[in-house]
Coordinates of C-alpha atoms in Angstrom, one line a residue:
M1 CA 204.8 239.9 63.8
K2 CA 202.2 241.9 61.8
T3 CA 201.2 238.8 59.9
A4 CA 200.7 236.9 63.2
N5 CA 198.6 239.7 64.6
F6 CA 196.5 239.8 61.5
S7 CA 196.0 236.1 61.6
W8 CA 194.9 236.2 65.2
A9 CA 192.4 239.0 64.4
L10 CA 191.0 237.1 61.4
L11 CA 190.7 233.9 63.5
T12 CA 188.9 235.8 66.2
F13 CA 186.5 237.3 63.6
L14 CA 185.8 233.8 62.2
L15 CA 185.2 232.4 65.7
N16 CA 182.4 234.8 66.1
S17 CA 181.0 234.2 62.7
T18 CA 178.0 231.8 62.4
K19 CA 179.3 230.7 59.0
F20 CA 182.6 229.4 60.5
N21 CA 183.2 225.7 60.0
L22 CA 185.9 223.1 60.3
Q23 CA 187.0 223.6 56.7
V24 CA 188.4 227.0 57.5
G25 CA 191.6 225.3 58.5
V26 CA 192.8 224.9 54.9
F27 CA 193.1 228.6 54.5
F28 CA 195.7 228.9 57.4
Q29 CA 198.4 226.4 56.4
P30 CA 201.2 228.9 57.4
L31 CA 199.9 229.0 61.0
N32 CA 201.1 226.6 63.6
S33 CA 198.9 223.4 63.3
L34 CA 198.3 223.2 67.0
L35 CA 197.0 226.7 67.0
V36 CA 194.5 225.9 64.3
I37 CA 193.4 222.7 65.9
S38 CA 192.9 224.3 69.2
V39 CA 190.8 227.1 67.7
L40 CA 188.7 224.7 65.7
M41 CA 188.1 222.5 68.7
R42 CA 187.1 225.5 70.8
R43 CA 184.6 226.5 68.1
H44 CA 183.3 223.0 67.9
T45 CA 182.7 222.7 71.6
L46 CA 180.9 226.0 71.7
R47 CA 178.2 224.7 69.2
K48 CA 175.5 222.9 71.1
P49 CA 173.1 220.8 69.0
N50 CA 169.4 221.8 69.1
A51 CA 166.5 219.6 69.9
R52 CA 165.7 218.7 66.3
S53 CA 169.3 217.5 65.6
L54 CA 169.3 215.6 68.8
A55 CA 165.9 214.0 68.0
I56 CA 167.4 212.6 64.7
E57 CA 170.4 211.4 66.6
S58 CA 168.3 209.8 69.3
L59 CA 166.3 207.9 66.7
L60 CA 169.4 206.7 65.0
L61 CA 171.0 205.6 68.3
S62 CA 167.8 203.7 69.4
R63 CA 168.1 201.5 66.3
K64 CA 171.0 199.6 68.0
P65 CA 170.3 196.3 69.6
N66 CA 169.0 196.5 73.2
S67 CA 168.6 200.3 72.9
F68 CA 165.5 202.1 73.9
I69 CA 164.4 205.6 72.9
E70 CA 163.6 206.9 76.4
A71 CA 167.0 205.9 77.8
T72 CA 168.7 207.3 74.7
V73 CA 166.9 210.7 75.0
H74 CA 167.7 211.0 78.7
S75 CA 171.3 210.3 78.0
L76 CA 171.5 213.1 75.4
Q77 CA 169.6 215.5 77.7
N78 CA 172.2 214.9 80.5
K79 CA 175.1 215.0 78.1
Y80 CA 174.2 218.5 76.6
K81 CA 172.6 220.0 79.7
L82 CA 169.6 221.2 77.7
P83 CA 167.3 223.9 79.0
D84 CA 163.8 222.8 79.9
S85 CA 162.3 224.0 76.6
E86 CA 164.8 222.1 74.5
R87 CA 164.4 219.0 76.8
R88 CA 160.6 219.0 76.3
L89 CA 160.9 219.4 72.5
L90 CA 163.5 216.6 72.2
E91 CA 161.2 214.3 74.2
E92 CA 158.2 215.3 72.1
L93 CA 159.9 214.7 68.8
S94 CA 161.7 211.5 69.7
F95 CA 158.9 209.9 71.6
G96 CA 156.2 211.1 69.2
V97 CA 158.0 209.8 66.1
T98 CA 158.6 206.5 67.8
R99 CA 154.9 206.3 68.8
R100 CA 153.6 207.2 65.4
R101 CA 156.3 205.8 63.1
L102 CA 154.1 203.6 60.9
T103 CA 151.6 206.4 60.4
L104 CA 154.3 208.9 59.5
S105 CA 156.1 206.5 57.2
Y106 CA 152.9 205.6 55.3
I107 CA 152.1 209.3 54.8
I108 CA 155.6 210.3 53.8
S109 CA 155.8 207.4 51.3
N110 CA 153.0 209.0 49.3
F111 CA 155.4 211.9 48.5
L112 CA 158.4 209.8 47.7
K113 CA 159.4 208.0 44.5
K114 CA 160.9 205.1 46.4
P115 CA 160.1 203.4 49.7
I116 CA 161.1 205.4 52.7
K117 CA 163.1 202.4 54.1
K118 CA 165.5 202.7 51.0
L119 CA 166.6 206.1 52.2
Q120 CA 169.6 206.6 54.3
P121 CA 168.6 206.3 58.0
T122 CA 169.5 209.9 58.7
V123 CA 167.3 211.2 55.9
E124 CA 164.5 208.9 56.9
F125 CA 164.5 210.2 60.5
A126 CA 164.8 213.8 59.4
L127 CA 161.6 213.3 57.3
L128 CA 159.9 211.5 60.2
T129 CA 160.8 214.3 62.6
G130 CA 159.7 217.1 60.2
A131 CA 156.5 215.4 59.3
Y132 CA 155.6 214.8 62.9
Q133 CA 155.9 218.5 63.6
L134 CA 153.7 219.4 60.6
L135 CA 151.0 216.8 61.3
F136 CA 150.9 216.6 65.1
L137 CA 152.2 219.8 66.6
S138 CA 150.0 222.8 66.2
K139 CA 152.1 225.2 68.3
I140 CA 155.2 224.9 66.0
P141 CA 154.7 227.1 62.8
P142 CA 155.1 225.1 59.6
Y143 CA 158.0 227.3 58.3
A144 CA 159.9 226.7 61.5
A145 CA 159.3 223.0 61.4
I146 CA 160.5 222.8 57.8
N147 CA 163.4 225.2 58.0
E148 CA 164.9 223.9 61.2
T149 CA 164.6 220.3 60.1
V150 CA 166.3 221.1 56.8
K151 CA 169.1 222.9 58.8
S152 CA 169.5 219.8 60.9
I153 CA 169.9 217.5 57.9
K154 CA 172.3 219.9 56.3
E155 CA 174.7 219.2 59.2
K156 CA 174.4 215.4 58.8
S157 CA 173.8 214.9 55.1
P158 CA 174.0 218.1 53.0
H159 CA 173.2 216.5 49.7
S160 CA 169.8 215.3 51.1
A161 CA 168.6 218.7 52.2
A162 CA 166.7 219.5 48.9
L163 CA 164.8 216.2 49.1
V164 CA 163.8 216.8 52.7
N165 CA 162.8 220.3 52.0
A166 CA 160.6 219.3 49.0
V167 CA 158.8 216.4 50.7
L168 CA 158.1 218.4 53.9
H169 CA 156.7 221.3 51.8
R170 CA 154.4 218.9 50.0
I171 CA 153.2 217.4 53.2
H172 CA 152.4 220.8 54.6
E173 CA 150.5 221.7 51.5
S174 CA 148.4 218.5 51.9
I175 CA 147.1 219.6 55.4
E176 CA 143.7 221.2 55.5
E177 CA 143.3 221.6 59.3
K178 CA 145.0 220.6 62.5
T179 CA 143.5 219.8 65.9
S180 CA 140.0 220.0 64.4
D181 CA 137.1 220.1 66.8
K182 CA 135.0 218.1 64.3
P183 CA 133.9 214.6 65.5
P184 CA 136.0 212.0 63.7
S185 CA 132.8 210.0 62.9
L186 CA 131.8 212.8 60.5
L187 CA 135.2 212.9 58.7
D188 CA 136.6 211.0 55.8
P189 CA 138.7 208.2 57.4
Q190 CA 141.2 208.3 54.6
K191 CA 141.8 212.0 55.2
T192 CA 141.8 211.9 59.0
I193 CA 144.8 211.3 61.3
L194 CA 143.7 210.9 64.9
T195 CA 145.6 212.7 67.6
P196 CA 145.1 213.2 71.3
N197 CA 144.4 216.9 70.7
G198 CA 141.9 216.5 67.9
P199 CA 142.2 215.1 64.3
T200 CA 144.4 216.4 61.6
I201 CA 142.4 216.6 58.4
L202 CA 144.2 216.2 55.0
K203 CA 143.1 217.6 51.7
I204 CA 143.5 214.3 49.8
P205 CA 142.8 210.7 50.8
I206 CA 146.0 209.0 51.9
L207 CA 145.3 206.5 54.6
P208 CA 144.0 203.0 53.7
H209 CA 140.3 202.7 53.1
P210 CA 138.3 201.7 56.2
S211 CA 137.0 198.6 54.3
E212 CA 140.5 197.3 54.8
T213 CA 139.9 197.3 58.6
I214 CA 143.1 195.7 59.8
K215 CA 145.4 197.7 57.5
H216 CA 143.5 201.0 58.3
L217 CA 143.8 200.5 62.1
T218 CA 147.5 199.4 61.7
V219 CA 148.4 202.6 59.9
Q220 CA 146.1 204.9 61.9
F221 CA 147.4 203.7 65.3
S222 CA 150.9 202.6 64.3
V223 CA 150.7 199.0 65.6
T224 CA 151.2 195.5 64.1
E225 CA 148.5 193.8 62.1
F226 CA 148.8 190.8 64.5
F227 CA 147.9 193.0 67.5
V228 CA 144.9 194.5 65.8
E229 CA 143.6 191.0 64.9
K230 CA 144.1 190.0 68.6
L231 CA 142.2 193.0 69.9
R232 CA 139.3 192.4 67.4
S233 CA 139.1 188.8 68.4
Q234 CA 138.9 189.6 72.2
F235 CA 137.1 192.9 72.5
S236 CA 134.2 194.9 71.0
E237 CA 134.8 197.5 68.3
E238 CA 134.3 200.3 70.8
Q239 CA 136.8 198.7 73.3
T240 CA 139.3 198.1 70.5
Q241 CA 139.1 201.8 69.5
E242 CA 139.6 203.0 73.1
I243 CA 142.6 200.7 73.6
L244 CA 144.2 201.8 70.4
M245 CA 143.5 205.5 71.1
S246 CA 145.0 205.2 74.5
S247 CA 148.2 203.7 72.9
I248 CA 148.8 207.0 71.1
T249 CA 147.9 209.3 74.0
P250 CA 150.8 210.4 76.3
P251 CA 150.0 209.0 79.8
P252 CA 149.3 211.0 82.9
F253 CA 152.4 211.6 85.2
T254 CA 151.4 209.6 88.3
I255 CA 153.4 209.3 91.5
R256 CA 152.9 207.2 94.6
A257 CA 153.3 208.9 97.9
N258 CA 155.9 207.1 100.0
T259 CA 154.0 206.5 103.2
L260 CA 157.2 205.4 105.0
K261 CA 158.2 209.1 105.0
T262 CA 155.0 211.2 104.3
S263 CA 151.3 211.0 103.5
R264 CA 149.6 211.8 100.2
T265 CA 148.1 215.0 101.8
E266 CA 151.5 216.2 103.1
L267 CA 153.2 215.4 99.8
K268 CA 150.5 217.3 97.9
K269 CA 151.0 220.4 100.1
S270 CA 154.7 220.2 99.6
L271 CA 154.5 220.0 95.8
I272 CA 152.0 222.8 95.6
K273 CA 154.5 225.0 97.6
S274 CA 157.0 224.1 94.9
A275 CA 154.6 225.6 92.3
I276 CA 153.8 222.2 90.8
K277 CA 150.3 221.4 89.5
V278 CA 149.0 218.4 91.3
E279 CA 145.7 216.6 91.8
D280 CA 144.6 213.4 93.6
G281 CA 144.5 210.2 91.7
K282 CA 141.8 207.5 92.2
H283 CA 144.1 205.3 94.3
P284 CA 144.5 206.6 97.9
S285 CA 148.3 206.8 97.4
A286 CA 148.3 208.4 93.9
L287 CA 148.9 212.0 92.8
I288 CA 148.9 213.2 89.2
I289 CA 151.3 216.0 88.6
K290 CA 152.4 218.3 85.7
F291 CA 156.0 219.0 85.8
P292 CA 158.0 220.0 82.6
G293 CA 161.5 219.6 84.0
D294 CA 163.7 216.8 85.2
I295 CA 161.7 215.0 88.0
T296 CA 164.9 213.7 89.6
Q297 CA 165.9 217.2 90.5
L298 CA 162.9 217.8 92.7
R299 CA 163.7 218.0 96.4
Q300 CA 160.8 215.8 97.1
F301 CA 162.1 213.1 94.8
Q302 CA 165.6 213.3 96.2
E303 CA 164.3 213.0 99.7
G304 CA 162.4 209.8 98.7
L305 CA 158.9 211.2 99.3
F306 CA 157.5 209.6 96.2
Y307 CA 158.0 207.0 93.5
V308 CA 156.9 207.4 89.9
Q309 CA 154.3 204.7 89.3
D310 CA 151.0 204.2 87.5
E311 CA 147.9 203.5 89.5
S312 CA 147.5 200.1 87.8
A313 CA 150.7 198.9 89.6
M314 CA 149.4 200.2 92.9
M315 CA 146.2 198.1 92.4
V316 CA 148.3 195.0 91.7
V317 CA 150.1 195.4 95.0
D318 CA 146.8 195.8 96.8
A319 CA 145.7 192.4 95.5
L320 CA 148.5 190.8 97.6
S321 CA 146.3 191.4 100.7
L322 CA 149.3 192.3 102.8
Q323 CA 149.6 192.4 106.6
K324 CA 152.6 193.4 108.8
G325 CA 155.1 190.6 109.5
L326 CA 154.4 188.5 106.4
C327 CA 157.1 186.7 104.4
I328 CA 157.0 188.0 100.8
L329 CA 158.8 187.1 97.6
D330 CA 158.8 189.6 94.6
A331 CA 160.0 187.2 91.9
C332 CA 160.7 189.6 88.9
A333 CA 161.4 192.7 90.9
A334 CA 163.5 195.3 89.1
P335 CA 163.3 198.3 88.9
G336 CA 161.6 198.0 92.3
G337 CA 158.4 199.9 92.1
K338 CA 156.2 197.2 93.5
T339 CA 158.9 196.0 95.9
S340 CA 159.0 199.4 97.5
A341 CA 155.2 199.6 97.7
I342 CA 155.2 196.2 99.4
A343 CA 157.8 197.4 101.9
E344 CA 155.6 200.5 102.6
L345 CA 152.5 198.4 103.3
L346 CA 154.5 196.0 105.5
R347 CA 156.0 199.1 107.3
N348 CA 159.4 197.4 106.8
T349 CA 158.4 194.4 109.0
G350 CA 158.4 190.7 108.1
F351 CA 160.8 189.4 105.4
L352 CA 160.8 190.8 101.9
V353 CA 163.0 189.1 99.2
A354 CA 163.3 190.8 95.7
V355 CA 164.7 188.7 92.9
D356 CA 165.8 189.6 89.4
N357 CA 168.2 188.0 86.9
D358 CA 169.7 191.4 85.8
F359 CA 172.5 192.5 88.2
K360 CA 172.6 196.1 86.8
R361 CA 168.9 196.5 87.2
L362 CA 169.3 195.3 90.8
L363 CA 171.9 197.9 91.5
A364 CA 169.6 200.6 90.2
M365 CA 166.8 199.0 92.3
K366 CA 169.0 199.2 95.4
E367 CA 169.5 203.0 94.9
N368 CA 165.7 203.4 94.6
L369 CA 165.0 201.4 97.8
T370 CA 167.7 203.3 99.7
R371 CA 166.2 206.7 98.6
L372 CA 162.7 205.6 99.7
G373 CA 163.9 204.0 103.0
A374 CA 162.4 200.6 101.9
V375 CA 164.0 197.5 103.3
A376 CA 164.3 194.3 101.2
S377 CA 166.9 191.6 100.6
L378 CA 168.0 191.6 96.9
L379 CA 168.9 188.4 95.1
C380 CA 170.3 188.0 91.6
A381 CA 168.9 184.7 90.3
D382 CA 167.0 182.9 87.5
T383 CA 163.4 182.9 88.7
T384 CA 162.6 179.8 86.7
L385 CA 165.1 177.9 89.0
L386 CA 164.2 179.7 92.2
S387 CA 162.7 176.7 94.0
K388 CA 166.0 175.0 93.7
T389 CA 167.8 178.1 95.1
L390 CA 165.7 179.0 98.1
N391 CA 164.5 176.7 100.8
T392 CA 162.0 179.2 102.3
L393 CA 158.2 179.2 101.9
F394 CA 156.5 182.6 101.5
D395 CA 153.1 183.9 102.6
R396 CA 152.8 185.9 99.4
V397 CA 154.6 185.5 96.1
L398 CA 154.3 188.2 93.4
L399 CA 155.2 187.2 89.9
D400 CA 155.0 190.3 87.8
A401 CA 155.9 188.4 84.6
P402 CA 157.7 189.7 81.5
C403 CA 155.0 190.2 78.8
S404 CA 154.1 191.9 75.6
N405 CA 153.4 195.3 77.4
S406 CA 150.2 195.4 75.3
G407 CA 148.5 197.4 78.1
V408 CA 151.2 200.0 78.4
L409 CA 152.0 200.8 74.8
R410 CA 151.8 204.6 75.5
R411 CA 154.8 204.1 77.9
R412 CA 156.8 201.3 76.3
L413 CA 157.1 203.1 73.0
E414 CA 158.9 200.4 71.0
A415 CA 156.8 197.5 72.3
R416 CA 154.0 198.3 69.8
Y417 CA 156.2 196.9 67.0
R418 CA 157.2 193.8 68.9
I419 CA 153.7 192.3 69.3
T420 CA 154.0 189.4 66.9
Q421 CA 153.0 185.7 67.0
E422 CA 156.6 184.6 67.3
N423 CA 157.3 187.0 70.2
L424 CA 154.0 186.1 71.9
N425 CA 154.9 182.3 71.7
S426 CA 158.3 183.0 73.3
L427 CA 156.7 185.1 76.1
T428 CA 154.0 182.6 77.0
A429 CA 156.6 179.8 77.2
L430 CA 158.7 182.0 79.6
Q431 CA 155.6 182.9 81.7
K432 CA 154.8 179.1 82.1
R433 CA 158.4 178.4 83.3
L434 CA 158.3 181.3 85.7
L435 CA 155.0 180.2 87.2
D436 CA 156.3 176.6 87.6
G437 CA 159.5 178.0 89.1
V438 CA 157.8 179.9 92.0
A439 CA 154.8 177.8 92.7
P440 CA 156.6 175.4 95.1
L441 CA 157.7 178.5 97.1
T442 CA 154.2 179.4 98.1
K443 CA 153.1 178.4 101.6
P444 CA 149.9 176.3 102.0
G445 CA 147.2 178.9 102.5
G446 CA 149.4 181.5 100.8
I447 CA 148.8 183.5 97.6
L448 CA 150.8 183.4 94.4
L449 CA 149.8 186.6 92.6
Y450 CA 150.3 186.4 88.8
A451 CA 150.4 189.8 87.1
T452 CA 151.2 191.3 83.8
C453 CA 150.8 194.7 82.0
S454 CA 149.3 192.8 79.1
I455 CA 145.6 192.7 78.0
L456 CA 145.9 189.6 75.8
K457 CA 144.3 186.4 76.9
D458 CA 147.2 184.3 75.8
E459 CA 149.3 185.9 78.5
N460 CA 146.6 186.2 81.1
E461 CA 143.5 184.0 81.4
K462 CA 145.0 181.2 79.3
R463 CA 148.2 181.2 81.3
V464 CA 146.2 180.9 84.6
E465 CA 144.0 178.1 83.2
E466 CA 147.0 176.1 82.1
F467 CA 148.7 176.6 85.4
L468 CA 145.7 175.4 87.4
K469 CA 145.5 172.3 85.3
D470 CA 149.1 171.5 86.0
H471 CA 149.0 172.5 89.7
P472 CA 145.8 171.1 91.3
E473 CA 147.2 172.2 94.7
F474 CA 146.2 175.8 93.7
T475 CA 142.7 177.3 93.3
M476 CA 141.6 180.6 91.7
G477 CA 141.1 183.6 93.9
K478 CA 140.3 187.2 92.8
K479 CA 141.3 188.2 89.3
R480 CA 140.9 191.4 87.3
L481 CA 141.6 192.7 83.8
G482 CA 141.9 196.5 83.6
L483 CA 141.8 197.9 80.1
P484 CA 144.0 201.0 79.4
K485 CA 142.1 204.3 79.7
T486 CA 142.9 207.3 77.6
N487 CA 142.7 209.6 80.6
G488 CA 143.3 207.0 83.3
H489 CA 145.4 204.1 84.3
D490 CA 147.4 201.6 82.2
G491 CA 146.1 198.2 81.2
F492 CA 146.9 195.3 83.6
F493 CA 145.9 191.9 84.7
F494 CA 146.2 189.9 87.9
S495 CA 145.0 186.6 89.3
Q496 CA 145.3 185.3 92.9
L497 CA 146.3 181.7 92.9
V498 CA 145.7 180.3 96.4
R499 CA 147.7 177.3 97.6
N500 CA 145.4 174.8 99.3
N501 CA 146.1 173.9 103.0

């Protein structure tokens, strides 16, 4: 009896000890095994991983096929019910590392004896996470960035902690200044890492020499060489720099007031009452807000008073020239942002059909439309074969085609690494099939609006030119290319294709 009481007391002490770990079980062989297991499980469930450990985990999980860092991070946030401060840090680390992975890998490789890709993935992502904090986050003290990252790797790969510690210390020692207010044009390009908050200046030249223009821009902005070559062939040096700078700058948080339920003025008043910072966007339905928490928990979101959407998407919908009572087809509709905007402008009149080939995305879209009070008929179908499925002609057809996302790289974090010749060829072939698939569904006198969130000619102007050659029954209407702005809207393209009477 005394032995049992002593064992309980010792176990209680160990439960409250920060050094307690799963290996403690070997010291209590005489105890009932179920007791030990239950105690160990209880201790394990009490330990909640911190943002740095979860950042490494999210980066590992996002390597799986068809996985995306944003969805992975939100899944972990919900799983562990993180407080707002930890939620924000997890997002900053996971999204930041993904956005600047090539830059970080290039710098880290200068302090390794072998290529970073030959390290275990856990060690690689620990180094990337630690280096990101040191090079890009001025509010986190270097000692905290290093020590906490080393603690995180000790949990996952104890034998690698010394390597991570040594490399991160060497990176820290190589930094001369962070968030400098010195103009980048006056700095040594090989020692300068551009960031949205001001450059980080290194003590030693590490980045490629600017005479190697393509390589320098690829490393500096963490994009493919192919993408840099495309930009330089299309745009001026100044425009190329602005496009690339916008790709590494977190976007503004823009929402569209749902005019089926409120107005922008009333929504703005409501958000201000909820202590949310808000300002008017340039589009008459747009508001730009600053909210550090989970947007879906806001009362205004749950009541369907707004939809999260960039102003570029609002401008595309405006180009449909909508009127009440029209018959509209949204041909690649999920997740429903533009569909809901169309329903608002129609005031839920007329006939709106939204098509997508992904049933799960359509289910999520249905939830969005229900929340917003927007009415549309949803159809799961292959848009390339749509003219064989539907026997209705539409006044307006919106084809927001799948694309390289080259105009929204700051939002589609992984897309920057997928812009290659092979992928572009595949996308342009799909875009042609989609245009051919919906063209017969446009009424004479109606508008087929072709839109992308790309800024590349191959997906935009060239696609339209080829379409008009193949379809002489259409003529060109309005068209617009909007380049991404560091402090403004995303990049986009649209072209009105008017079917002749």
